Amino acid sequence: MTIKGFPNNFLWGGATAANQLEGGWNLGGKGPSIADMFTGGNKDRARRITPELEADTFYPNHEAVDFYHHYKEDIRLFAEMGFKAYRFSIAWSRIFPTGEETEPNREGLEFYHNVLDELEKYGIEPIVTMSHYENPFQLTKTYGGWDNRKLIDIFMPYAECILREYQDRVTYWILFNEINLLTQPMGGYFAGGMILEGVENEEERRYQAMHNQLVASAKTVKLGKSISESFQFGCMIAYVGAYALTCKPEDVRAQQRTDQIHNCIAGDVHVRGQYPAFAHRFFAEKNIDINMQPEDEQILQDGVVDYYTFSYYTTNCVAENPEGAKVSGNGSGGLMNPYLKNSDWGWPIDPEGIRWALNNIHDRYQLPTMIVENGLGAVDVVEEDGSINDDYRIAYLGAHIEQMKEAVKDGVNLIGYMPWGCIDLVSASTGEMKKRYGFIYVDKHDDGSGDFGRKKKKSFEWYKKVIASNGELLENEAQ
Ligand code: BG6
Protein backbone atom coordinates (compact mmCIF):
# COMPACT_ATOMS: atom_id res chain seq x y z
CA MET A 1 0.00 0.00 0.00
CA THR A 2 1.37 3.44 -0.94
CA ILE A 3 1.33 5.97 1.85
CA LYS A 4 0.53 9.30 0.25
CA GLY A 5 1.37 12.87 1.27
CA PHE A 6 -0.97 15.86 1.02
CA PRO A 7 -4.26 15.18 -0.79
CA ASN A 8 -4.78 16.93 -4.14
CA ASN A 9 -7.52 19.19 -2.80
CA PHE A 10 -5.39 20.33 0.18
CA LEU A 11 -6.13 23.96 1.11
CA TRP A 12 -2.86 25.89 1.09
CA GLY A 13 -3.28 29.50 2.15
CA GLY A 14 -2.64 32.06 4.86
CA ALA A 15 -4.38 33.70 7.81
CA THR A 16 -5.00 37.17 9.23
CA ALA A 17 -7.38 38.94 11.62
CA ALA A 18 -9.25 42.17 10.94
CA ASN A 19 -7.97 44.10 13.96
CA GLN A 20 -4.32 43.35 13.20
CA LEU A 21 -4.58 43.90 9.45
CA GLU A 22 -7.31 46.22 8.25
CA GLY A 23 -6.76 49.59 9.87
CA GLY A 24 -9.60 51.97 8.97
CA TRP A 25 -10.57 51.62 12.61
CA ASN A 26 -13.10 54.48 12.45
CA LEU A 27 -13.85 54.49 8.72
CA GLY A 28 -16.99 53.35 6.95
CA GLY A 29 -19.06 53.57 10.12
CA LYS A 30 -16.90 51.17 12.14
CA GLY A 31 -17.00 51.48 15.93
CA PRO A 32 -13.96 50.94 18.18
CA SER A 33 -13.18 47.36 19.18
CA ILE A 34 -11.24 46.35 22.27
CA ALA A 35 -8.15 45.98 20.06
CA ASP A 36 -8.39 49.69 19.23
CA MET A 37 -7.85 50.55 22.89
CA PHE A 38 -4.49 48.75 23.14
CA THR A 39 -1.27 50.74 23.06
CA GLY A 40 1.90 49.39 21.48
CA GLY A 41 4.40 47.41 23.55
CA ASN A 42 7.27 45.03 23.08
CA LYS A 43 8.56 41.81 24.60
CA ASP A 44 9.76 43.63 27.74
CA ARG A 45 7.00 46.22 28.00
CA ALA A 46 3.41 44.96 28.06
CA ARG A 47 0.70 46.63 26.02
CA ARG A 48 -1.72 48.77 28.03
CA ILE A 49 -5.45 48.92 27.58
CA THR A 50 -6.76 52.46 27.98
CA PRO A 51 -10.46 52.81 28.81
CA GLU A 52 -10.45 56.11 26.87
CA LEU A 53 -8.13 56.99 23.99
CA GLU A 54 -5.17 59.04 25.21
CA ALA A 55 -3.89 61.97 23.19
CA ASP A 56 -0.26 61.48 22.05
CA THR A 57 -0.41 57.70 22.48
CA PHE A 58 0.17 55.42 19.51
CA TYR A 59 -2.48 52.77 18.92
CA PRO A 60 -0.99 50.34 16.38
CA ASN A 61 -4.26 48.62 15.43
CA HIS A 62 -5.87 51.88 14.28
CA GLU A 63 -4.07 51.88 10.96
CA ALA A 64 -2.52 48.41 11.20
CA VAL A 65 -1.25 47.68 7.66
CA ASP A 66 -4.18 49.35 5.95
CA PHE A 67 -5.66 46.31 4.21
CA TYR A 68 -8.82 48.43 4.23
CA HIS A 69 -7.38 50.36 1.29
CA HIS A 70 -4.95 47.71 -0.05
CA TYR A 71 -7.10 44.57 -0.12
CA LYS A 72 -7.12 44.29 -3.91
CA GLU A 73 -3.35 44.43 -4.14
CA ASP A 74 -2.92 42.04 -1.21
CA ILE A 75 -5.33 39.43 -2.52
CA ARG A 76 -3.65 39.66 -5.93
CA LEU A 77 -0.36 38.81 -4.21
CA PHE A 78 -2.00 35.91 -2.35
CA ALA A 79 -3.28 34.65 -5.69
CA GLU A 80 0.19 34.98 -7.20
CA MET A 81 1.51 32.67 -4.47
CA GLY A 82 -1.20 30.21 -5.50
CA PHE A 83 -3.37 30.42 -2.39
CA LYS A 84 -6.26 27.99 -2.48
CA ALA A 85 -7.83 29.50 0.65
CA TYR A 86 -7.56 32.59 2.83
CA ARG A 87 -8.58 32.88 6.47
CA PHE A 88 -9.65 36.34 7.64
CA SER A 89 -11.99 37.67 10.31
CA ILE A 90 -14.96 39.96 10.12
CA ALA A 91 -14.64 42.88 12.53
CA TRP A 92 -17.85 42.71 14.55
CA SER A 93 -17.75 46.49 15.19
CA ARG A 94 -17.63 47.17 11.43
CA ILE A 95 -21.05 45.52 11.21
CA PHE A 96 -22.54 46.55 14.56
CA PRO A 97 -20.42 49.51 15.76
CA THR A 98 -21.45 49.29 19.42
CA GLY A 99 -22.70 45.70 19.23
CA GLU A 100 -26.30 46.66 19.98
CA GLU A 101 -27.65 48.46 16.90
CA THR A 102 -30.88 47.02 15.56
CA GLU A 103 -29.73 47.41 11.93
CA PRO A 104 -26.29 46.42 10.60
CA ASN A 105 -23.93 48.96 9.08
CA ARG A 106 -24.37 48.41 5.34
CA GLU A 107 -20.99 49.92 4.49
CA GLY A 108 -19.26 47.38 6.71
CA LEU A 109 -21.11 44.50 5.08
CA GLU A 110 -20.17 45.86 1.63
CA PHE A 111 -16.49 45.95 2.56
CA TYR A 112 -16.48 42.19 3.09
CA HIS A 113 -18.49 41.66 -0.10
CA ASN A 114 -15.68 43.50 -1.88
CA VAL A 115 -13.08 41.26 -0.22
CA LEU A 116 -15.10 38.19 -1.20
CA ASP A 117 -15.38 39.49 -4.79
CA GLU A 118 -11.59 39.62 -5.02
CA LEU A 119 -11.20 36.15 -3.56
CA GLU A 120 -13.79 34.78 -5.97
CA LYS A 121 -11.98 36.38 -8.89
CA TYR A 122 -8.92 34.22 -8.13
CA GLY A 123 -10.80 31.11 -7.00
CA ILE A 124 -9.61 31.45 -3.38
CA GLU A 125 -11.83 29.75 -0.79
CA PRO A 126 -12.73 32.10 2.10
CA ILE A 127 -12.43 30.81 5.66
CA VAL A 128 -14.13 33.34 7.90
CA THR A 129 -13.53 33.83 11.62
CA MET A 130 -16.56 35.35 13.32
CA SER A 131 -14.74 36.70 16.37
CA HIS A 132 -10.99 37.25 16.60
CA TYR A 133 -10.18 39.42 19.66
CA GLU A 134 -12.32 42.29 18.37
CA ASN A 135 -15.42 42.74 20.50
CA PRO A 136 -17.06 46.13 20.09
CA PHE A 137 -15.51 48.12 22.94
CA GLN A 138 -18.87 49.51 23.99
CA LEU A 139 -19.79 45.99 25.17
CA THR A 140 -16.80 45.98 27.51
CA LYS A 141 -17.88 49.35 28.88
CA THR A 142 -21.52 48.42 29.33
CA TYR A 143 -21.40 44.74 30.23
CA GLY A 144 -17.80 43.99 31.19
CA GLY A 145 -17.31 41.42 28.41
CA TRP A 146 -17.99 37.75 27.76
CA ASP A 147 -18.31 36.74 31.41
CA ASN A 148 -21.70 38.44 31.20
CA ARG A 149 -24.27 36.02 29.76
CA LYS A 150 -26.02 38.93 28.07
CA LEU A 151 -23.24 38.80 25.45
CA ILE A 152 -24.73 35.59 24.03
CA ASP A 153 -27.95 37.43 23.13
CA ILE A 154 -25.98 40.33 21.70
CA PHE A 155 -23.70 38.09 19.63
CA MET A 156 -26.50 36.08 18.02
CA PRO A 157 -27.95 38.88 15.83
CA TYR A 158 -24.41 39.59 14.58
CA ALA A 159 -23.86 35.90 13.84
CA GLU A 160 -27.23 35.62 12.10
CA CYS A 161 -26.61 38.76 10.09
CA ILE A 162 -23.28 37.63 8.62
CA LEU A 163 -24.43 34.04 8.08
CA ARG A 164 -27.43 35.26 6.07
CA GLU A 165 -25.53 38.02 4.27
CA TYR A 166 -22.74 35.74 3.01
CA GLN A 167 -24.62 32.45 2.84
CA ASP A 168 -23.98 31.96 -0.86
CA ARG A 169 -20.34 33.02 -0.64
CA VAL A 170 -18.84 31.36 2.43
CA THR A 171 -18.75 27.67 3.37
CA TYR A 172 -16.10 27.51 6.11
CA TRP A 173 -16.80 29.44 9.31
CA ILE A 174 -14.60 29.57 12.39
CA LEU A 175 -16.40 30.48 15.63
CA PHE A 176 -14.23 32.10 18.39
CA ASN A 177 -10.52 32.46 17.78
CA GLU A 178 -8.42 30.59 20.36
CA ILE A 179 -11.36 30.23 22.73
CA ASN A 180 -9.17 28.22 25.13
CA LEU A 181 -6.92 31.24 25.76
CA LEU A 182 -9.58 31.95 28.38
CA THR A 183 -7.84 29.31 30.50
CA GLN A 184 -4.87 31.76 30.67
CA PRO A 185 -4.75 35.23 32.27
CA MET A 186 -3.99 37.05 28.98
CA GLY A 187 -7.11 35.54 27.46
CA GLY A 188 -9.28 37.83 29.57
CA TYR A 189 -8.67 40.81 27.33
CA PHE A 190 -8.05 39.14 24.05
CA ALA A 191 -10.50 36.30 23.87
CA GLY A 192 -12.97 37.58 26.46
CA GLY A 193 -13.09 41.33 25.82
CA MET A 194 -12.81 41.83 29.60
CA ILE A 195 -10.65 44.04 31.79
CA LEU A 196 -10.01 41.91 34.85
CA GLU A 197 -7.03 43.57 36.52
CA GLY A 198 -7.32 43.39 40.29
CA VAL A 199 -10.63 41.49 40.13
CA GLU A 200 -10.87 38.86 42.86
CA ASN A 201 -12.48 35.97 41.00
CA GLU A 202 -10.52 36.60 37.82
CA GLU A 203 -10.09 32.91 36.98
CA GLU A 204 -13.75 32.08 37.53
CA ARG A 205 -14.78 34.94 35.26
CA ARG A 206 -12.53 33.68 32.47
CA TYR A 207 -14.09 30.21 32.61
CA GLN A 208 -17.55 31.80 32.72
CA ALA A 209 -16.65 33.75 29.59
CA MET A 210 -15.46 30.54 27.91
CA HIS A 211 -18.72 28.82 28.82
CA ASN A 212 -20.77 31.71 27.43
CA GLN A 213 -18.78 31.59 24.17
CA LEU A 214 -19.26 27.83 23.95
CA VAL A 215 -23.02 28.31 24.31
CA ALA A 216 -22.96 31.11 21.70
CA SER A 217 -20.94 28.83 19.39
CA ALA A 218 -23.39 25.95 19.70
CA LYS A 219 -26.35 28.25 19.09
CA THR A 220 -24.58 29.65 16.03
CA VAL A 221 -23.96 26.18 14.61
CA LYS A 222 -27.60 25.22 15.06
CA LEU A 223 -28.84 28.45 13.55
CA GLY A 224 -26.31 28.24 10.71
CA LYS A 225 -27.41 24.75 9.72
CA SER A 226 -30.97 26.06 9.39
CA ILE A 227 -29.76 28.82 7.06
CA SER A 228 -27.54 26.72 4.79
CA GLU A 229 -26.85 23.02 4.72
CA SER A 230 -23.51 23.65 3.10
CA PHE A 231 -22.06 25.62 6.03
CA GLN A 232 -19.15 24.00 7.84
CA PHE A 233 -18.37 25.24 11.35
CA GLY A 234 -15.01 24.89 13.02
CA CYS A 235 -13.77 25.50 16.55
CA MET A 236 -10.41 27.22 17.00
CA ILE A 237 -8.03 26.09 19.73
CA ALA A 238 -4.64 27.60 20.63
CA TYR A 239 -2.90 24.24 20.80
CA VAL A 240 0.22 24.45 22.91
CA GLY A 241 1.70 20.99 23.32
CA ALA A 242 3.06 20.36 26.80
CA TYR A 243 5.84 17.83 27.47
CA ALA A 244 6.66 16.44 30.90
CA LEU A 245 9.98 17.96 31.95
CA THR A 246 11.14 14.56 33.27
CA CYS A 247 9.80 11.01 33.40
CA LYS A 248 9.05 11.43 37.12
CA PRO A 249 5.43 10.21 37.37
CA GLU A 250 4.32 13.43 39.09
CA ASP A 251 5.72 15.46 36.19
CA VAL A 252 3.97 13.21 33.68
CA ARG A 253 0.69 13.67 35.53
CA ALA A 254 1.25 17.45 35.65
CA GLN A 255 1.72 17.35 31.88
CA GLN A 256 -1.50 15.39 31.38
CA ARG A 257 -3.45 17.81 33.55
CA THR A 258 -2.09 20.85 31.69
CA ASP A 259 -3.02 19.29 28.38
CA GLN A 260 -6.51 18.43 29.63
CA ILE A 261 -7.22 21.89 30.97
CA HIS A 262 -5.54 23.99 28.33
CA ASN A 263 -6.10 22.05 25.12
CA CYS A 264 -9.03 19.75 25.79
CA ILE A 265 -11.85 21.35 27.82
CA ALA A 266 -12.97 23.77 25.10
CA GLY A 267 -12.22 21.35 22.26
CA ASP A 268 -14.20 18.56 23.91
CA VAL A 269 -17.26 20.76 24.43
CA HIS A 270 -17.11 21.98 20.83
CA VAL A 271 -16.65 18.49 19.35
CA ARG A 272 -18.51 16.24 21.80
CA GLY A 273 -21.15 18.66 23.03
CA GLN A 274 -20.36 18.20 26.70
CA TYR A 275 -17.73 19.00 29.31
CA PRO A 276 -15.22 16.20 29.94
CA ALA A 277 -15.38 14.57 33.39
CA PHE A 278 -12.00 15.97 34.47
CA ALA A 279 -13.32 19.52 34.00
CA HIS A 280 -15.89 19.06 36.76
CA ARG A 281 -13.23 18.01 39.26
CA PHE A 282 -10.94 20.86 38.15
CA PHE A 283 -13.72 23.44 38.61
CA ALA A 284 -14.65 22.02 42.03
CA GLU A 285 -11.06 22.01 43.29
CA LYS A 286 -10.49 25.56 42.10
CA ASN A 287 -13.80 26.83 43.49
CA ILE A 288 -14.81 27.86 40.00
CA ASP A 289 -18.56 28.06 40.03
CA ILE A 290 -19.82 28.49 36.49
CA ASN A 291 -23.33 29.70 36.00
CA MET A 292 -24.79 27.14 33.59
CA GLN A 293 -28.47 27.41 32.73
CA PRO A 294 -30.57 24.20 32.63
CA GLU A 295 -30.98 24.51 28.86
CA ASP A 296 -27.22 24.75 28.22
CA GLU A 297 -26.67 21.00 28.25
CA GLN A 298 -29.02 20.52 25.30
CA ILE A 299 -27.75 23.61 23.47
CA LEU A 300 -24.17 22.32 23.63
CA GLN A 301 -25.21 18.91 22.37
CA ASP A 302 -27.17 20.37 19.48
CA GLY A 303 -24.35 22.55 18.17
CA VAL A 304 -21.22 20.47 17.72
CA VAL A 305 -18.66 21.52 15.13
CA ASP A 306 -17.96 19.95 11.74
CA TYR A 307 -14.21 20.39 11.72
CA TYR A 308 -11.41 21.20 14.14
CA THR A 309 -8.98 24.05 13.64
CA PHE A 310 -6.04 25.13 15.73
CA SER A 311 -3.06 27.43 15.93
CA TYR A 312 0.34 25.92 16.49
CA TYR A 313 3.49 27.89 17.18
CA THR A 314 5.30 26.20 20.02
CA THR A 315 5.46 23.69 22.85
CA ASN A 316 6.75 23.92 26.41
CA CYS A 317 7.55 21.73 29.40
CA VAL A 318 5.54 21.05 32.53
CA ALA A 319 6.64 19.83 35.96
CA GLU A 320 4.95 19.19 39.27
CA ASN A 321 7.15 21.89 40.82
CA PRO A 322 7.73 24.31 37.99
CA GLU A 323 11.11 25.75 38.83
CA GLY A 324 13.49 26.93 36.17
CA ALA A 325 13.59 29.14 33.12
CA LYS A 326 10.19 30.05 31.72
CA VAL A 327 9.32 30.56 28.07
CA SER A 328 6.83 32.83 26.35
CA GLY A 329 4.62 31.27 23.75
CA ASN A 330 1.11 32.06 22.68
CA GLY A 331 -0.18 32.89 26.11
CA SER A 332 0.95 29.69 27.71
CA GLY A 333 4.25 30.19 29.52
CA GLY A 334 5.64 26.88 30.77
CA LEU A 335 9.24 25.77 31.20
CA MET A 336 12.10 25.91 28.72
CA ASN A 337 12.88 22.72 26.81
CA PRO A 338 16.65 22.04 26.84
CA TYR A 339 16.38 20.30 23.45
CA LEU A 340 14.80 23.23 21.62
CA LYS A 341 15.90 26.68 20.50
CA ASN A 342 13.68 29.71 21.10
CA SER A 343 12.61 32.44 18.69
CA ASP A 344 13.79 35.99 19.38
CA TRP A 345 10.56 36.45 21.34
CA GLY A 346 11.25 33.40 23.51
CA TRP A 347 8.84 30.97 21.81
CA PRO A 348 10.38 27.46 21.55
CA ILE A 349 10.60 26.20 17.96
CA ASP A 350 9.36 22.63 17.68
CA PRO A 351 8.46 21.22 14.25
CA GLU A 352 8.17 17.62 15.58
CA GLY A 353 5.55 18.94 17.98
CA ILE A 354 3.12 19.70 15.16
CA ARG A 355 3.07 16.02 14.14
CA TRP A 356 2.50 15.06 17.77
CA ALA A 357 -0.30 17.63 18.09
CA LEU A 358 -1.97 16.45 14.88
CA ASN A 359 -1.87 12.83 15.98
CA ASN A 360 -3.28 13.72 19.41
CA ILE A 361 -6.12 15.69 17.85
CA HIS A 362 -6.90 12.96 15.34
CA ASP A 363 -6.89 10.23 18.00
CA ARG A 364 -9.23 12.26 20.18
CA TYR A 365 -11.73 13.59 17.65
CA GLN A 366 -11.40 11.96 14.19
CA LEU A 367 -12.59 15.15 12.52
CA PRO A 368 -11.28 16.94 9.44
CA THR A 369 -8.58 19.20 10.83
CA MET A 370 -7.09 22.46 9.65
CA ILE A 371 -4.02 24.31 10.90
CA VAL A 372 -5.19 27.91 10.78
CA GLU A 373 -2.11 29.58 12.30
CA ASN A 374 1.59 28.71 12.35
CA GLY A 375 4.68 30.77 11.78
CA LEU A 376 7.77 32.53 13.03
CA GLY A 377 7.64 36.08 14.37
CA ALA A 378 11.02 37.56 13.44
CA VAL A 379 12.81 40.80 12.59
CA ASP A 380 13.22 41.23 8.82
CA VAL A 381 15.88 43.40 7.25
CA VAL A 382 15.39 45.16 3.94
CA GLU A 383 18.78 45.00 2.16
CA GLU A 384 20.13 47.87 0.11
CA ASP A 385 18.99 46.18 -3.10
CA GLY A 386 15.48 45.94 -1.61
CA SER A 387 15.58 42.18 -1.03
CA ILE A 388 14.41 40.55 2.23
CA ASN A 389 16.19 37.27 2.79
CA ASP A 390 14.08 35.53 5.42
CA ASP A 391 15.80 32.12 5.31
CA TYR A 392 14.95 31.60 9.01
CA ARG A 393 11.24 31.75 8.13
CA ILE A 394 11.68 29.33 5.24
CA ALA A 395 13.53 26.94 7.55
CA TYR A 396 10.80 27.19 10.22
CA LEU A 397 7.87 26.70 7.85
CA GLY A 398 9.61 24.04 5.76
CA ALA A 399 10.36 21.95 8.85
CA HIS A 400 6.75 22.24 10.05
CA ILE A 401 5.29 21.32 6.66
CA GLU A 402 7.61 18.30 6.53
CA GLN A 403 6.16 17.12 9.86
CA MET A 404 2.60 17.85 8.74
CA LYS A 405 3.24 15.57 5.79
CA GLU A 406 4.37 12.83 8.18
CA ALA A 407 1.16 13.33 10.16
CA VAL A 408 -0.89 12.95 6.98
CA LYS A 409 0.98 9.71 6.32
CA ASP A 410 0.16 8.69 9.91
CA GLY A 411 -3.48 8.93 8.85
CA VAL A 412 -4.45 12.38 10.13
CA ASN A 413 -7.27 13.95 8.10
CA LEU A 414 -5.54 17.30 7.59
CA ILE A 415 -7.42 19.47 5.11
CA GLY A 416 -5.60 22.80 5.13
CA TYR A 417 -2.70 24.96 6.24
CA MET A 418 -3.00 28.71 6.83
CA PRO A 419 0.31 30.17 8.02
CA TRP A 420 -0.24 33.17 10.27
CA GLY A 421 0.23 36.74 9.10
CA CYS A 422 0.82 35.76 5.47
CA ILE A 423 1.26 39.49 5.07
CA ASP A 424 3.00 41.41 7.89
CA LEU A 425 0.59 42.71 10.50
CA VAL A 426 0.46 44.01 14.07
CA SER A 427 1.49 41.47 16.71
CA ALA A 428 -1.35 40.65 19.10
CA SER A 429 0.73 40.06 22.21
CA THR A 430 3.21 42.92 21.87
CA GLY A 431 1.55 45.33 19.42
CA GLU A 432 4.75 45.46 17.41
CA MET A 433 5.26 45.62 13.65
CA LYS A 434 8.85 44.56 14.27
CA LYS A 435 7.64 41.02 14.98
CA ARG A 436 6.86 39.99 11.42
CA TYR A 437 5.37 36.77 10.08
CA GLY A 438 4.63 37.54 6.45
CA PHE A 439 5.64 36.35 3.00
CA ILE A 440 4.84 39.96 2.08
CA TYR A 441 6.65 42.80 3.83
CA VAL A 442 4.74 45.97 4.72
CA ASP A 443 6.55 49.27 5.18
CA LYS A 444 5.07 50.18 8.56
CA HIS A 445 6.99 50.60 11.81
CA ASP A 446 6.54 50.82 15.54
CA ASP A 447 6.92 54.59 15.65
CA GLY A 448 3.98 54.86 13.24
CA SER A 449 6.18 55.68 10.23
CA GLY A 450 6.03 53.90 6.87
CA ASP A 451 4.15 54.26 3.60
CA PHE A 452 2.37 50.86 3.67
CA GLY A 453 4.34 49.77 0.57
CA ARG A 454 4.26 46.01 -0.05
CA LYS A 455 7.35 43.94 -1.00
CA LYS A 456 7.78 40.22 -1.64
CA LYS A 457 10.18 38.49 0.72
CA LYS A 458 12.34 35.52 -0.32
CA SER A 459 9.78 33.26 1.39
CA PHE A 460 7.14 34.51 -1.08
CA GLU A 461 8.73 32.65 -4.01
CA TRP A 462 9.50 29.69 -1.77
CA TYR A 463 5.89 29.28 -0.59
CA LYS A 464 4.67 29.65 -4.14
CA LYS A 465 6.78 26.62 -5.10
CA VAL A 466 5.64 24.69 -2.03
CA ILE A 467 2.02 25.22 -3.06
CA ALA A 468 2.66 24.45 -6.73
CA SER A 469 4.31 21.15 -5.77
CA ASN A 470 1.55 20.36 -3.20
CA GLY A 471 4.06 20.36 -0.36
CA GLU A 472 6.72 18.26 -2.05
CA LEU A 473 9.33 21.00 -2.53
CA LEU A 474 10.54 22.17 0.84
CA GLU A 475 13.51 23.96 2.37
CA ASN A 476 16.42 24.41 -0.07
CA GLU A 477 14.78 22.57 -2.90
CA ALA A 478 12.06 25.20 -3.19
CA GLN A 479 14.39 28.20 -2.86
C1 BG6 B 1 -2.43 33.82 17.96
C2 BG6 B 1 -3.49 34.81 17.59
O1 BG6 B 1 -2.47 33.67 19.33
O2 BG6 B 1 -1.10 34.14 17.74
C3 BG6 B 1 -3.05 35.89 16.63
O3 BG6 B 1 -4.66 34.17 17.13
C4 BG6 B 1 -1.63 36.31 16.96
O4 BG6 B 1 -3.98 36.93 16.69
C5 BG6 B 1 -0.73 35.11 16.79
O5 BG6 B 1 -1.19 37.40 16.21
C6 BG6 B 1 0.75 35.39 16.96
O6 BG6 B 1 0.98 36.02 18.17
P1 BG6 B 1 1.74 37.40 18.24
O7 BG6 B 1 1.63 37.81 19.62
O8 BG6 B 1 3.13 37.12 17.81
O9 BG6 B 1 1.05 38.32 17.29
Short mmCIF file of N, CA, C and O and ligand atoms in Angstrom, two decimals, residues 20 132-133 177-178 313 330 347 373 420 427-429 435 437, ligand 1:
data_model
loop_
_atom_site.label_atom_id
_atom_site.label_comp_id
_atom_site.label_asym_id
_atom_site.label_seq_id
_atom_site.Cartn_x
_atom_site.Cartn_y
_atom_site.Cartn_z
N GLN A 20 -5.77 43.26 13.34
CA GLN A 20 -4.32 43.35 13.20
C GLN A 20 -3.91 43.74 11.78
O GLN A 20 -2.73 43.99 11.52
N HIS A 132 -12.44 37.42 16.38
CA HIS A 132 -10.99 37.25 16.60
C HIS A 132 -10.47 38.42 17.44
O HIS A 132 -9.94 39.39 16.91
N TYR A 133 -10.68 38.40 18.73
CA TYR A 133 -10.18 39.42 19.66
C TYR A 133 -10.68 40.81 19.30
O TYR A 133 -9.96 41.79 19.46
N ASN A 177 -11.95 32.71 17.88
CA ASN A 177 -10.52 32.46 17.78
C ASN A 177 -9.92 32.09 19.13
O ASN A 177 -10.13 32.79 20.13
N GLU A 178 -9.17 31.00 19.16
CA GLU A 178 -8.42 30.59 20.36
C GLU A 178 -9.25 30.72 21.64
O GLU A 178 -8.83 31.33 22.62
N TYR A 313 2.24 27.15 17.30
CA TYR A 313 3.49 27.89 17.18
C TYR A 313 4.61 27.21 17.94
O TYR A 313 5.77 27.30 17.56
N ASN A 330 2.54 32.07 22.92
CA ASN A 330 1.11 32.06 22.68
C ASN A 330 0.30 31.94 23.96
O ASN A 330 -0.57 31.09 24.08
N TRP A 347 9.78 32.06 22.07
CA TRP A 347 8.84 30.97 21.81
C TRP A 347 9.63 29.76 21.29
O TRP A 347 10.25 29.85 20.21
N GLU A 373 -3.18 28.64 11.96
CA GLU A 373 -2.11 29.58 12.30
C GLU A 373 -0.85 28.76 12.58
O GLU A 373 -0.91 27.73 13.25
N TRP A 420 0.22 31.92 9.68
CA TRP A 420 -0.24 33.17 10.27
C TRP A 420 0.44 34.38 9.62
O TRP A 420 1.61 34.34 9.27
N SER A 427 1.46 42.61 15.78
CA SER A 427 1.49 41.47 16.71
C SER A 427 0.40 41.65 17.77
O SER A 427 0.20 42.75 18.29
N ALA A 428 -0.29 40.56 18.09
CA ALA A 428 -1.35 40.65 19.10
C ALA A 428 -0.75 40.82 20.49
O ALA A 428 -1.17 41.69 21.26
N SER A 429 0.24 40.03 20.83
CA SER A 429 0.73 40.06 22.21
C SER A 429 1.54 41.31 22.52
O SER A 429 1.44 41.84 23.62
N LYS A 435 7.79 42.48 14.94
CA LYS A 435 7.64 41.02 14.98
C LYS A 435 6.82 40.61 13.76
O LYS A 435 5.60 40.66 13.77
N TYR A 437 5.62 38.16 10.44
CA TYR A 437 5.37 36.77 10.08
C TYR A 437 5.25 36.57 8.56
O TYR A 437 5.23 35.44 8.09
C1 BG6 B 1 -2.43 33.82 17.96
C2 BG6 B 1 -3.49 34.81 17.59
O1 BG6 B 1 -2.47 33.67 19.33
O2 BG6 B 1 -1.10 34.14 17.74
C3 BG6 B 1 -3.05 35.89 16.63
O3 BG6 B 1 -4.66 34.17 17.13
C4 BG6 B 1 -1.63 36.31 16.96
O4 BG6 B 1 -3.98 36.93 16.69
C5 BG6 B 1 -0.73 35.11 16.79
O5 BG6 B 1 -1.19 37.40 16.21
C6 BG6 B 1 0.75 35.39 16.96
O6 BG6 B 1 0.98 36.02 18.17
P1 BG6 B 1 1.74 37.40 18.24
O7 BG6 B 1 1.63 37.81 19.62
O8 BG6 B 1 3.13 37.12 17.81
O9 BG6 B 1 1.05 38.32 17.29
#
